[in-house]
Coordinates of C-alpha atoms and ligand atoms in Angstrom, one line a residue:
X30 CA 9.9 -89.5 -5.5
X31 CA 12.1 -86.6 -7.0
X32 CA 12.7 -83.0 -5.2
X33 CA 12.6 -80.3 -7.2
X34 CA 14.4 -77.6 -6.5
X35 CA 13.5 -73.9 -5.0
X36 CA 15.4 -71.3 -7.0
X37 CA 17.8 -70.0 -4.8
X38 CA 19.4 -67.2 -6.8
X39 CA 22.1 -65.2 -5.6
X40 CA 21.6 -61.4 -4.7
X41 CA 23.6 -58.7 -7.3
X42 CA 23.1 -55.8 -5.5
X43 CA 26.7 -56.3 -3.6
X44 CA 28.5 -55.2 -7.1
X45 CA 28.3 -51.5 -8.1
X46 CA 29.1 -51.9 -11.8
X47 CA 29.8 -48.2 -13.4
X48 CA 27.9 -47.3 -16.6
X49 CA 31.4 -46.7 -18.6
X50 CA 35.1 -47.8 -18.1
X51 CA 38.4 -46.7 -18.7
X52 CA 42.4 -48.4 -18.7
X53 CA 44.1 -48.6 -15.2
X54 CA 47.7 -46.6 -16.0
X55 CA 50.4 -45.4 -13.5
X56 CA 48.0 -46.1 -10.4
X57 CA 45.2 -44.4 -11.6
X58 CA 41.7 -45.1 -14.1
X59 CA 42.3 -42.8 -17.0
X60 CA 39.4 -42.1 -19.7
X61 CA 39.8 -44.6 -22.8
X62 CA 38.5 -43.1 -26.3
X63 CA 36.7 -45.8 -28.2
X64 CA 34.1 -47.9 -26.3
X65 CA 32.6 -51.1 -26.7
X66 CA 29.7 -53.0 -24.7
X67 CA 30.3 -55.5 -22.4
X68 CA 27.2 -58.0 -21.8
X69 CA 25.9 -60.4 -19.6
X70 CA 25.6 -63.4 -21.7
X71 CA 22.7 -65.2 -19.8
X72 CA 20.3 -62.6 -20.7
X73 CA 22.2 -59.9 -22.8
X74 CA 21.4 -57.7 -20.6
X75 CA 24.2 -54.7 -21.2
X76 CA 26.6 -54.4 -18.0
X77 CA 28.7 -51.5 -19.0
X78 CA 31.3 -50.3 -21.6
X79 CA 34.5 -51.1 -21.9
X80 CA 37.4 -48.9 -23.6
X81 CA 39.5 -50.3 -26.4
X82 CA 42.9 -49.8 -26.3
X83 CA 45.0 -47.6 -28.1
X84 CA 48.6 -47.3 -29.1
X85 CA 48.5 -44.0 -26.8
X86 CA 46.8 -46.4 -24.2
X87 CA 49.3 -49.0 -24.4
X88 CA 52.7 -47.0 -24.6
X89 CA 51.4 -44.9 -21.7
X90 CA 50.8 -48.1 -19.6
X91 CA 54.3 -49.9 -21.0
X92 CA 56.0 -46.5 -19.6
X93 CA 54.0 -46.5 -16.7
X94 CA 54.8 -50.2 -15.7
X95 CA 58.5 -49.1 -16.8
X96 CA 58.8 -46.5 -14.4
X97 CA 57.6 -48.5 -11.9
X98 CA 60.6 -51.4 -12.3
X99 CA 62.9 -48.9 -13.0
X100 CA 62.0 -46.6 -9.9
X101 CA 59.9 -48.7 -6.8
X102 CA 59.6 -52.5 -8.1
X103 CA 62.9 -54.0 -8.7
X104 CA 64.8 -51.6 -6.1
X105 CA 61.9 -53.3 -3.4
X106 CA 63.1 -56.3 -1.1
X107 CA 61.6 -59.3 -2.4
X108 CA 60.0 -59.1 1.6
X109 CA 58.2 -56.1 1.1
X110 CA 57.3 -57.2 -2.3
X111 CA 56.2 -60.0 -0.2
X112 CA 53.7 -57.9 1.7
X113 CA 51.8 -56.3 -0.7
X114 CA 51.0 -59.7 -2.6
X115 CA 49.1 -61.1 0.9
X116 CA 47.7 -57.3 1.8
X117 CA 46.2 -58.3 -2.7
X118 CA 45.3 -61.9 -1.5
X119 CA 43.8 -60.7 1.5
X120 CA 41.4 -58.3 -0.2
X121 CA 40.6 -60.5 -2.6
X122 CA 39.1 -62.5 0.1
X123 CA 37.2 -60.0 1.7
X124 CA 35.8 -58.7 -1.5
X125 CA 35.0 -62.7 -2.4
X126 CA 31.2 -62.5 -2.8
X127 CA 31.8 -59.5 -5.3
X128 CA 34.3 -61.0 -7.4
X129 CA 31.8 -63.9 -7.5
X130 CA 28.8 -62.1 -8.4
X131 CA 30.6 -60.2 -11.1
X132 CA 33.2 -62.6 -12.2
X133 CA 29.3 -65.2 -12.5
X134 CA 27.2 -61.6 -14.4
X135 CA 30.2 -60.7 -17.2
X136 CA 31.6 -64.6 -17.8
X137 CA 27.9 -66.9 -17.7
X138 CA 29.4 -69.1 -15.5
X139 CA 27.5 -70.8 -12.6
X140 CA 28.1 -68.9 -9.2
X141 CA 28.5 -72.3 -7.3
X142 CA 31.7 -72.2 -9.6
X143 CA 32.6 -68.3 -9.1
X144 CA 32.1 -68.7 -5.7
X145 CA 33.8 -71.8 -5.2
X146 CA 36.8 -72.2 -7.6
X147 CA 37.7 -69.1 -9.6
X148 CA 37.9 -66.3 -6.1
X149 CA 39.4 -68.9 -3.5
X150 CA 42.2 -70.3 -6.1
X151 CA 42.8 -66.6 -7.4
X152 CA 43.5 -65.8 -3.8
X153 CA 45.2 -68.6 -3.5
X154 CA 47.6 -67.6 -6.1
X155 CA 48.2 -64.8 -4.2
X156 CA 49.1 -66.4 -1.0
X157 CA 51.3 -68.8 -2.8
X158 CA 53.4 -66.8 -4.5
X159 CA 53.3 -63.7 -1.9
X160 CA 55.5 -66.8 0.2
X161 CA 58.1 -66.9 -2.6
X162 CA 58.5 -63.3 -3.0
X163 CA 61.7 -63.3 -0.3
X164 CA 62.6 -66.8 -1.2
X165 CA 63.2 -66.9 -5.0
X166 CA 66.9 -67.9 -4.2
X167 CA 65.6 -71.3 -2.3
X168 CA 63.5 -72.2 -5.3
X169 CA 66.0 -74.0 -7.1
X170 CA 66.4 -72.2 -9.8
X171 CA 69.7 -70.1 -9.4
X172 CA 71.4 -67.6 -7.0
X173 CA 71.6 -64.6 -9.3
X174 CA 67.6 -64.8 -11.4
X175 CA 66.8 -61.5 -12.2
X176 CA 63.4 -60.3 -13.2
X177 CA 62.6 -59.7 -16.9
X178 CA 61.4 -56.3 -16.3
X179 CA 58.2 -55.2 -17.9
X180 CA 55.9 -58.2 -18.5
X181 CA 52.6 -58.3 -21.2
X182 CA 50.1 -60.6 -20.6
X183 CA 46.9 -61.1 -22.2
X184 CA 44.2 -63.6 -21.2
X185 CA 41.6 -65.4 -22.4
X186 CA 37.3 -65.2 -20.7
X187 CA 37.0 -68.3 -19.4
X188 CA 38.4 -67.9 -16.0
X189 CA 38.9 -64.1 -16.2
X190 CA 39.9 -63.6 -12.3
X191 CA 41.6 -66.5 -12.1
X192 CA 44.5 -66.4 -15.6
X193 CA 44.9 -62.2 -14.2
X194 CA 45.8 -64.0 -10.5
X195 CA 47.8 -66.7 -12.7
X196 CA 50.0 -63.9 -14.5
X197 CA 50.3 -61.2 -12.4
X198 CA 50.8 -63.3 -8.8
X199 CA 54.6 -64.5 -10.6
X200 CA 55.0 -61.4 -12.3
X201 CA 55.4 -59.3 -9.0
X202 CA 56.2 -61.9 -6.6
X203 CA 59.5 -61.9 -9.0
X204 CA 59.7 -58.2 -9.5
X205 CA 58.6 -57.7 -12.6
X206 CA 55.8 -54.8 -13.7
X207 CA 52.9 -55.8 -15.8
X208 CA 50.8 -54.7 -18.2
X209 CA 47.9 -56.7 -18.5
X210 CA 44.7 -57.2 -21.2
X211 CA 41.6 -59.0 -20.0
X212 CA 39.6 -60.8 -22.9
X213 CA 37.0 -58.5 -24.6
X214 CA 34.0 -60.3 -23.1
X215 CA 34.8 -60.5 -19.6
X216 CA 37.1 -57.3 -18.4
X217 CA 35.1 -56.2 -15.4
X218 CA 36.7 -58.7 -12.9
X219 CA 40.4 -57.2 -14.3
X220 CA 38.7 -53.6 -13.4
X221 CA 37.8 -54.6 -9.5
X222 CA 40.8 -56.0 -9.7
X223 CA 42.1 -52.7 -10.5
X224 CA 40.3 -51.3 -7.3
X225 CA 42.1 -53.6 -5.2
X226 CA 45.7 -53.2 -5.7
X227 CA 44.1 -49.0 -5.5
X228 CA 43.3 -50.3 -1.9
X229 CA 46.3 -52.2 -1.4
X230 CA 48.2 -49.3 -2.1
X231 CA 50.6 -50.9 -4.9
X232 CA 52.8 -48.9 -6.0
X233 CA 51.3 -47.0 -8.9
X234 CA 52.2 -48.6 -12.1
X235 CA 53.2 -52.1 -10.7
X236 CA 50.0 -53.3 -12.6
X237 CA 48.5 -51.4 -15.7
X238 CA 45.5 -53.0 -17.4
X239 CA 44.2 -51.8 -20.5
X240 CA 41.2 -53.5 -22.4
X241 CA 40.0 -54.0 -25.7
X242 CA 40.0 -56.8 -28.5
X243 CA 42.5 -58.4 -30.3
X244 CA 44.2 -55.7 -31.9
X245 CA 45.1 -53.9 -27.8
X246 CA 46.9 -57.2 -27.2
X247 CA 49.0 -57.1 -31.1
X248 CA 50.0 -53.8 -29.5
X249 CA 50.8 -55.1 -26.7
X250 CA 52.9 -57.9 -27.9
X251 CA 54.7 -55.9 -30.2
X252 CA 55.5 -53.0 -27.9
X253 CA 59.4 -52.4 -28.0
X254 CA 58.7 -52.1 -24.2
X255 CA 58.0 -54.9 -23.5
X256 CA 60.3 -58.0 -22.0
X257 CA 58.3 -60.7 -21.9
X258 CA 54.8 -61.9 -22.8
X259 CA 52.3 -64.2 -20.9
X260 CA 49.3 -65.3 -23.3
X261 CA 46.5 -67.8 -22.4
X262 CA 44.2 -68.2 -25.2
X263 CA 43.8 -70.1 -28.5
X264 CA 46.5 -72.0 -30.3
X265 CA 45.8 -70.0 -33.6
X266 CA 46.1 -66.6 -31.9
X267 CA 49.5 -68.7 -30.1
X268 CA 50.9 -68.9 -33.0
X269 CA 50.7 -65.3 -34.5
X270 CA 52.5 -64.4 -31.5
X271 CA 55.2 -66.8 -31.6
X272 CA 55.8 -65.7 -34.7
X273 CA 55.7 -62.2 -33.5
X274 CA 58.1 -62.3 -31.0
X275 CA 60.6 -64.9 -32.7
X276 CA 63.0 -62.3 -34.4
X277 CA 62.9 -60.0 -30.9
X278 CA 64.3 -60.4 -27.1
X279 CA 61.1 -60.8 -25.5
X280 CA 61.0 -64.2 -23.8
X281 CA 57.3 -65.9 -23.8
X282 CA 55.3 -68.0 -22.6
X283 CA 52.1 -69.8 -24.2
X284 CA 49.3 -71.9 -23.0
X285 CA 47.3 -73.0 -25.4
X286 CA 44.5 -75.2 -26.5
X287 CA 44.1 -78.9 -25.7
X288 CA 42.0 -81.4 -26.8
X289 CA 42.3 -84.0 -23.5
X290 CA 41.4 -87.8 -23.4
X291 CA 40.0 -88.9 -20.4
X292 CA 40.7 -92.9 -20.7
X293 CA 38.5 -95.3 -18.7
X294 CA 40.0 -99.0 -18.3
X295 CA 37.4 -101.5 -17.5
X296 CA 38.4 -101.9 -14.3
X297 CA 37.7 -98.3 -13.0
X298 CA 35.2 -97.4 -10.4
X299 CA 32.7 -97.0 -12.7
X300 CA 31.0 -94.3 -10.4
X301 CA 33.4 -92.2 -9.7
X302 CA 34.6 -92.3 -13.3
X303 CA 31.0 -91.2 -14.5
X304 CA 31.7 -88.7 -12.2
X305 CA 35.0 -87.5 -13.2
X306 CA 34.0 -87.5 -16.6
X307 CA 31.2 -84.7 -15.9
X308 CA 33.3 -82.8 -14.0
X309 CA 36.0 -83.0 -16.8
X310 CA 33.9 -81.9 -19.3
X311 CA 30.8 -79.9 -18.3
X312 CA 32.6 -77.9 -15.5
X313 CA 32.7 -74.5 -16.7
X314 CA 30.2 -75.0 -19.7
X315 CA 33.4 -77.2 -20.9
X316 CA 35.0 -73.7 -21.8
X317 CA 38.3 -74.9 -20.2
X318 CA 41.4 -75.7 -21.8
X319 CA 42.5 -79.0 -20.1
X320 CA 38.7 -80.2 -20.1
X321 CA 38.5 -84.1 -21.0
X322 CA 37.2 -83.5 -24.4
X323 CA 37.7 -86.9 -25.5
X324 CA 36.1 -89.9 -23.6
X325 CA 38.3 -92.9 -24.7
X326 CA 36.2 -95.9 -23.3
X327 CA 37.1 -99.8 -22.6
X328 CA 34.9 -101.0 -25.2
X329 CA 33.7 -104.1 -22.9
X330 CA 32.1 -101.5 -20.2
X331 CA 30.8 -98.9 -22.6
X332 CA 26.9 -100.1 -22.7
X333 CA 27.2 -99.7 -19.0
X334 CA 29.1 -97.1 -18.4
X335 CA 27.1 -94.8 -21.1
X336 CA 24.1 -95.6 -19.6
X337 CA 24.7 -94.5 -16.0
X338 CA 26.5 -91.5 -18.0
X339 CA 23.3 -90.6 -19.6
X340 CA 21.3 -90.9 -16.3
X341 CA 23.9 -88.8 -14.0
X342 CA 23.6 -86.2 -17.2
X343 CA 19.7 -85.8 -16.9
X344 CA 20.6 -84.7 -13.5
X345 CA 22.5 -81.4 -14.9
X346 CA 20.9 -78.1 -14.0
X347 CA 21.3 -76.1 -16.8
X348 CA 20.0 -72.1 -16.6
X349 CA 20.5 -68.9 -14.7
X350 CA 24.1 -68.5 -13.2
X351 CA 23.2 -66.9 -10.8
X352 CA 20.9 -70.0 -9.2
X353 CA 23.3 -71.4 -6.2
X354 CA 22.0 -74.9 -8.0
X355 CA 22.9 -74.5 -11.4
X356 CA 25.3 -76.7 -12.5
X357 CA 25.9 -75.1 -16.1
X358 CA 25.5 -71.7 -16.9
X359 CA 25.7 -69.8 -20.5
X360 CA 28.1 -70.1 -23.3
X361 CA 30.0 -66.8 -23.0
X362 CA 29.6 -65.2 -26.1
X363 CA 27.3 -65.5 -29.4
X364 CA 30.3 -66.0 -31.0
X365 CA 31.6 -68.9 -29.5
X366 CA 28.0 -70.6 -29.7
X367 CA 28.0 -70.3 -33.1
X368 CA 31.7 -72.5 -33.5
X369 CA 30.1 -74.8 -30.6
X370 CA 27.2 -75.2 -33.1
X371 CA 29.3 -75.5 -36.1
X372 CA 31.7 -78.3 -34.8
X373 CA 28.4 -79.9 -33.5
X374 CA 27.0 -80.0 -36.9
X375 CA 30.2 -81.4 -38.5
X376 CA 29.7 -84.3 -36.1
X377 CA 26.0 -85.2 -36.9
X378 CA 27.2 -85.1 -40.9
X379 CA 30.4 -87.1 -40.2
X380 CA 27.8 -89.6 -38.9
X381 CA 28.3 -89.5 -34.8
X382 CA 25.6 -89.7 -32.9
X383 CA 24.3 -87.0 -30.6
X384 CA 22.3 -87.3 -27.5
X385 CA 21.5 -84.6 -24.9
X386 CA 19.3 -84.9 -22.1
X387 CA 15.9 -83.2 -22.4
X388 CA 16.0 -79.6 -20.7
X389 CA 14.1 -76.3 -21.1
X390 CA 16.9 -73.5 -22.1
X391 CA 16.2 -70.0 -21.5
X392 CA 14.7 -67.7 -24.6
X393 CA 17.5 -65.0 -24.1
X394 CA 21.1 -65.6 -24.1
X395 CA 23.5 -67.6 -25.0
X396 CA 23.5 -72.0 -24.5
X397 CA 23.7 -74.8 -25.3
X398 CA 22.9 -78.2 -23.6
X399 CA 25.0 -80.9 -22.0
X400 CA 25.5 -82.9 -25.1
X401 CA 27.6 -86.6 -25.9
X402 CA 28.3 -87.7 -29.6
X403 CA 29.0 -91.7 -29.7
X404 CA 30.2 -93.5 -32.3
X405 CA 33.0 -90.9 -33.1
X406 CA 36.3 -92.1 -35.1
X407 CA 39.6 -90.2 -34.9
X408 CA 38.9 -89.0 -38.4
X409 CA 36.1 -86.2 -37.0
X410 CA 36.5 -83.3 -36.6
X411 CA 34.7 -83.5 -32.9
X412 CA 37.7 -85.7 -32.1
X413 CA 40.2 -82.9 -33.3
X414 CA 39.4 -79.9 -32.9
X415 CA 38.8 -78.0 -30.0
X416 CA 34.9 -77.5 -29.1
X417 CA 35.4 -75.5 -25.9
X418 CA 32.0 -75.9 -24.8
X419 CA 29.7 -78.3 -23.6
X420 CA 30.8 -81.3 -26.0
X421 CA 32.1 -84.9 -25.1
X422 CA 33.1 -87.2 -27.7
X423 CA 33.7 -90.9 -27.0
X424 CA 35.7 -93.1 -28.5
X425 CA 36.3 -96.9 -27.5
X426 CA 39.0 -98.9 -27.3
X427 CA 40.1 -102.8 -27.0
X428 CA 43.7 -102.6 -25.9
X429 CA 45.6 -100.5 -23.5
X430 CA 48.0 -99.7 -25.8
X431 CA 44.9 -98.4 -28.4
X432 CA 44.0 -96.3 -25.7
X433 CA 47.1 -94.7 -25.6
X434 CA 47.5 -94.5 -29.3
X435 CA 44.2 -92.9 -29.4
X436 CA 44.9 -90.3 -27.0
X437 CA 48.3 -89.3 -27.8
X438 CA 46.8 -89.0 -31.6
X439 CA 46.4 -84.9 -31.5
X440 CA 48.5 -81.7 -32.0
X441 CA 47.6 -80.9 -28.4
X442 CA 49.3 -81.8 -25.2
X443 CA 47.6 -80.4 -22.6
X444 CA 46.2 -83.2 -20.0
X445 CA 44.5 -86.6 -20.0
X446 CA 42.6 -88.5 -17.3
X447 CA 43.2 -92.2 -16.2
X448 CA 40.5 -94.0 -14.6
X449 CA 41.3 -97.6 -13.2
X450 CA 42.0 -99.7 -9.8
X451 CA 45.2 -100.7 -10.5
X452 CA 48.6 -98.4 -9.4
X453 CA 50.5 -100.3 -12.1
X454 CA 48.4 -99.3 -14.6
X455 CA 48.3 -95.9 -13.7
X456 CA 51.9 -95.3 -13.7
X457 CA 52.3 -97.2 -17.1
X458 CA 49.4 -94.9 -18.9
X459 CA 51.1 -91.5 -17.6
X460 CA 54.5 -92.6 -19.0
X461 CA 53.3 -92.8 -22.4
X462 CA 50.9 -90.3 -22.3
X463 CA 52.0 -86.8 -23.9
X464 CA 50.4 -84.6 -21.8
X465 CA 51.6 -81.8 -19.6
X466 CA 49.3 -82.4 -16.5
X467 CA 47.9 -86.2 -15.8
X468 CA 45.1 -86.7 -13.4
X469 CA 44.3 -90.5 -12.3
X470 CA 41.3 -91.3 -10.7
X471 CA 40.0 -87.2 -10.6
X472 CA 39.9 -84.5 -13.2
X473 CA 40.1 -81.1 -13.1
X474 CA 42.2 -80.6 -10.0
X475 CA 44.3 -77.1 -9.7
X476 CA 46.8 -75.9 -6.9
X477 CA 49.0 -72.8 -6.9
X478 CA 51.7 -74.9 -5.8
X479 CA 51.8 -77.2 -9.0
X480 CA 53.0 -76.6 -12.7
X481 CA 50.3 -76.3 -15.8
X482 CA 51.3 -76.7 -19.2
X483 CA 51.2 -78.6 -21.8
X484 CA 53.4 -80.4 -24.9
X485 CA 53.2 -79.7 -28.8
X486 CA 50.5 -77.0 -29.8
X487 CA 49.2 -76.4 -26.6
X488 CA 52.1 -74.4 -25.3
X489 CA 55.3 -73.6 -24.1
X490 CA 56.2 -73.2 -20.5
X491 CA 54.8 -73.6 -17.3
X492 CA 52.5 -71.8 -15.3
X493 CA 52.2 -72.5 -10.8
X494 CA 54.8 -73.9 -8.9
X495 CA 58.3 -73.4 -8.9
X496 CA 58.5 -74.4 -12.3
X497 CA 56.1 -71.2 -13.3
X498 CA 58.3 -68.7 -11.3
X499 CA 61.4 -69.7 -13.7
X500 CA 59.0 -68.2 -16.5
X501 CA 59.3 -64.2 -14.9
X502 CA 63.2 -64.4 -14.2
X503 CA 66.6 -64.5 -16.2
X504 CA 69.2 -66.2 -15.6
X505 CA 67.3 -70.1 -14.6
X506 CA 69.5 -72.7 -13.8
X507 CA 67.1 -75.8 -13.5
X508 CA 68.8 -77.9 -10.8
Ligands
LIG616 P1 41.9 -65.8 -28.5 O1 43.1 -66.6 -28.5 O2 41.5 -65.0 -29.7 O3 41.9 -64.8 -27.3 C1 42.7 -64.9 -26.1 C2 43.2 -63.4 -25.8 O4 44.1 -63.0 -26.8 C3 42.1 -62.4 -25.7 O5 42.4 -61.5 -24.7 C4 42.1 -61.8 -27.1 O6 41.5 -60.5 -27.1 C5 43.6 -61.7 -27.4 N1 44.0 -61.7 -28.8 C6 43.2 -62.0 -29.9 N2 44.0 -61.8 -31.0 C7 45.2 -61.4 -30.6 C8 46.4 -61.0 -31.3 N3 46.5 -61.1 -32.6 N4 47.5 -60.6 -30.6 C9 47.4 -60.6 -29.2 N5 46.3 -60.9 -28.5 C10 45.2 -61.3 -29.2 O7 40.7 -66.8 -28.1 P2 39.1 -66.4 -28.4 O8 38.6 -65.7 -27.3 O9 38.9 -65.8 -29.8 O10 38.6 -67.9 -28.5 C11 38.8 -68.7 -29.7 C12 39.0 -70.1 -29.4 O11 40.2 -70.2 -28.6 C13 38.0 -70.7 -28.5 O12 36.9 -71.2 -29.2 C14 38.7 -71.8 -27.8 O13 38.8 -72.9 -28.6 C15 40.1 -71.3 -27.7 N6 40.4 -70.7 -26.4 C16 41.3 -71.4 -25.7 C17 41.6 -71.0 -24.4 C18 42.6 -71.8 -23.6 O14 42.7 -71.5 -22.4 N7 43.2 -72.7 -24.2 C19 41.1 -69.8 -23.8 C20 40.2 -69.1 -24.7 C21 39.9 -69.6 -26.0 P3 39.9 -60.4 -27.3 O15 39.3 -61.4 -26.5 O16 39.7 -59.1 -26.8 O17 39.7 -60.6 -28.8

């Protein structure tokens, strides 16, 4: 017998979302000129509009942030710092269920997720690096770090709350001022957010955030003002500013794309692997930069191992976010559907083939379903290239060495999964595996306290842990 489901959606009427936005500058939301929509992408409903940044915008936030270092921030005891970073984490706590609903309403993504993930390990953030602020010189990293100064950081809309709590937590906790851009699609988290260092009383100008599109954060990273830039987003848009900032003094950090194996050896627990491998993939719509992209399969389990991977698939909810039991929500923007489509179609003419497990999709919006392309060869471009959406293509392999070869064979460097019984085995695959962040036997596992980051193009630097706070301060000694 099979239960359906009541819906069980989640109420909306705990956000108050204002027709029109402006930047947050020097404390205070100040009127933006140019304005752009900002929708929900579920049902394209319109939420509100968003200002696009100016040069005016952006040097009044750079001096803003500037004045705040120069003046409050880097004058303040790391203590007192300290204090306002757990009053932050604190109200982000409170203010949870709004975060979620809005953070689920701007981004597509399921509020289980929101709810779950994205607030508690933005707060977390928070807490974590609030507990550094008057320990810096215990981290290991020197006894005379200073702060950069003014830091620029632009982020990507896939976790929209959660890369603003990755940048700006470091940035402050080591006394540095920010100036921050949210991605286009997804800015009213980064607003709220706004709201809460209002209530937290942060000095004004500690954080600025202005919004817009691509050409606000190119102003951003090329601001003379500016000491050193954070970016979270695509390896192409990586690139531009690596090249941008290479002839300057701005020190930078990247994290970029990744295109991650998850490997299973034939002796894994096959359950908990078919698990880990929907996790690792469909979690967030697959809009996630470590997702296990790649299944790379012990050839001898794969007839098995597919099949109870199809049958745990047919179990995905797929619809509104905003369901407590949907499991994947919408693909955030039309645009991104459309390059989900396109790689899609490249692998049905390269000659994989695609399977997706039958399911109703909603007239209005933006989706796609859960979908698996076998028979793929590391010649296809669904074996490549980054999908970033709901798309897992498996590979198989003989020998644990092939495994290996298979998954180290990309330009990205971002994670990879191992799935077996045996320790030995383990620890063999993760020392030849070049991949920032390995996961054995789970996928998809994030903690303030530990460093995320990746090898070759998918980034420089490391984000969490102590190795992340050596990103926001001069001077490192890595002892
Ligand atoms: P982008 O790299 O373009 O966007 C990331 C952020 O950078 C956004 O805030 C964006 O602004 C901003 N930006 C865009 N152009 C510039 C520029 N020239 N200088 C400074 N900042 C800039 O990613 P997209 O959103 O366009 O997504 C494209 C692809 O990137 C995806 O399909 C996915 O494959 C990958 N991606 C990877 C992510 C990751 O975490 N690894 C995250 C997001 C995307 P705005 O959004 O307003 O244009």
């Amino acid at each position: 017998m099979t239960f359906e489901y009541a819906p069980a959606p989640e109420s909306r009427s705990i956000v108050s979302i204002s027709p029109q936005y402006g930047h947050f500058i020097g404390g205070k939301f100040v009127a933006g000129t140019k304005h752009f929509p900002t929708i929900n992408p579920a049902t394209e409903e319109v939420l509100s509009k968003i200002a696009c940044g100016t040069k005016i915008d952006v040097d009044a936030a750079v001096k803003a942030a500037r004045k705040a270092y120069v003046g409050t921030w880097s004058k303040m005891s790391g203590k007192e710092r300290g204090k306002y970073l757990f009053r932050i984490a604190r109200i982000m706590q409170e203010r949870a269920r709004e975060f979620a609903v809005l953070e689920t309403l701007d981004n597509g993504k399921p509020i289980r997720e929101s709810r779950d993930v994205d607030v508690p390990l933005a707060a977390a953030h928070f807490f974590y690096h609030a507990g550094w602020a008057d320990k810096l010189e215990y981290a290991g990293l020197g006894t005379s770090t200073k702060p950069h100064g003014v830091a620029g950081q632009i982020i990507p809309w896939n976790f929209p709350l959660l890369m603003l709590a990755w940048k700006v937590a470091p940035a402050l906790a080591t006394g540095n001022t920010v100036v921050l851009k949210p991605a286009e699609t997804t800015s009213l988290t980064a607003l709220l957010f706004a709201q809460v260092c209002q209530e937290a009383e942060l000095p004004a100008g500690v954080v600025n955030i202005v919004t817009g599109d691509g050409s606000t954060g190119a102003l951003i990273v090329n601001h003379p003002g500016i000491d050193k830039i954070a970016f979270t987003g695509s390896t192409e848009v990586g690139k531009i500013i690596a090249r941008a900032v290479a002839s300057t003094k701005k020190s930078v950090t990247l994290e970029l794309g990744g295109k991650a194996a998850n490997i299973v050896f034939d002796d894994a627990p096959i359950d908990e692997a078919v698990e880990g491998i929907i996790n690792g993939i469909f979690f967030n719509q697959g809009h996630v930069c470590c997702a296990g992209s790649r299944l790379v399969l012990q050839e001898n389990i794969a007839d098995e191992f597919l099949e109870k991977l199809k049958i745990r698939m047919n179990k995905i909810r797929v619809g509104d976010p905003m369901d407590k039991n949907t499991d994947l929500g919408a693909i955030n923007s039309q645009e991104q559907l459309l390059k989900i489509r396109e790689l899609t179609i490249a692998g049905d003419k390269e000659g994989a083939q695609r399977w997706s497990p039958e399911c109703a999709l909603p007239s209005k919006g933006f989706w796609f379903p859960p979908t698996i392309f076998t028979g793929v060869t590391q010649g296809h471009r669904i074996a490549r290239e980054e999908i970033f959406g709901p798309v897992l293509s498996v590979l198989t392999f003989r020998t644990p060495q092939e495994a290996i070869d298979k998954a180290n064979n990309t330009p990205f460097g971002l994670s990879a999964g191992i799935w077996s019984e045996k320790g030995s085995r383990i620890l063999w695959a993760a020392q030849q595996l070049r991949a920032g962040v390995i996961w054995a036997n789970t996928f998809n596992k994030f903690d303030p306290t530990s460093p995320f980051g990746g090898y070759k193009e998918s980034g420089w630097g490391r984000e969490g842990g102590r190795h992340g706070l050596s990103a926001y301060l001069k001077g490192v000694s890595h002892e």
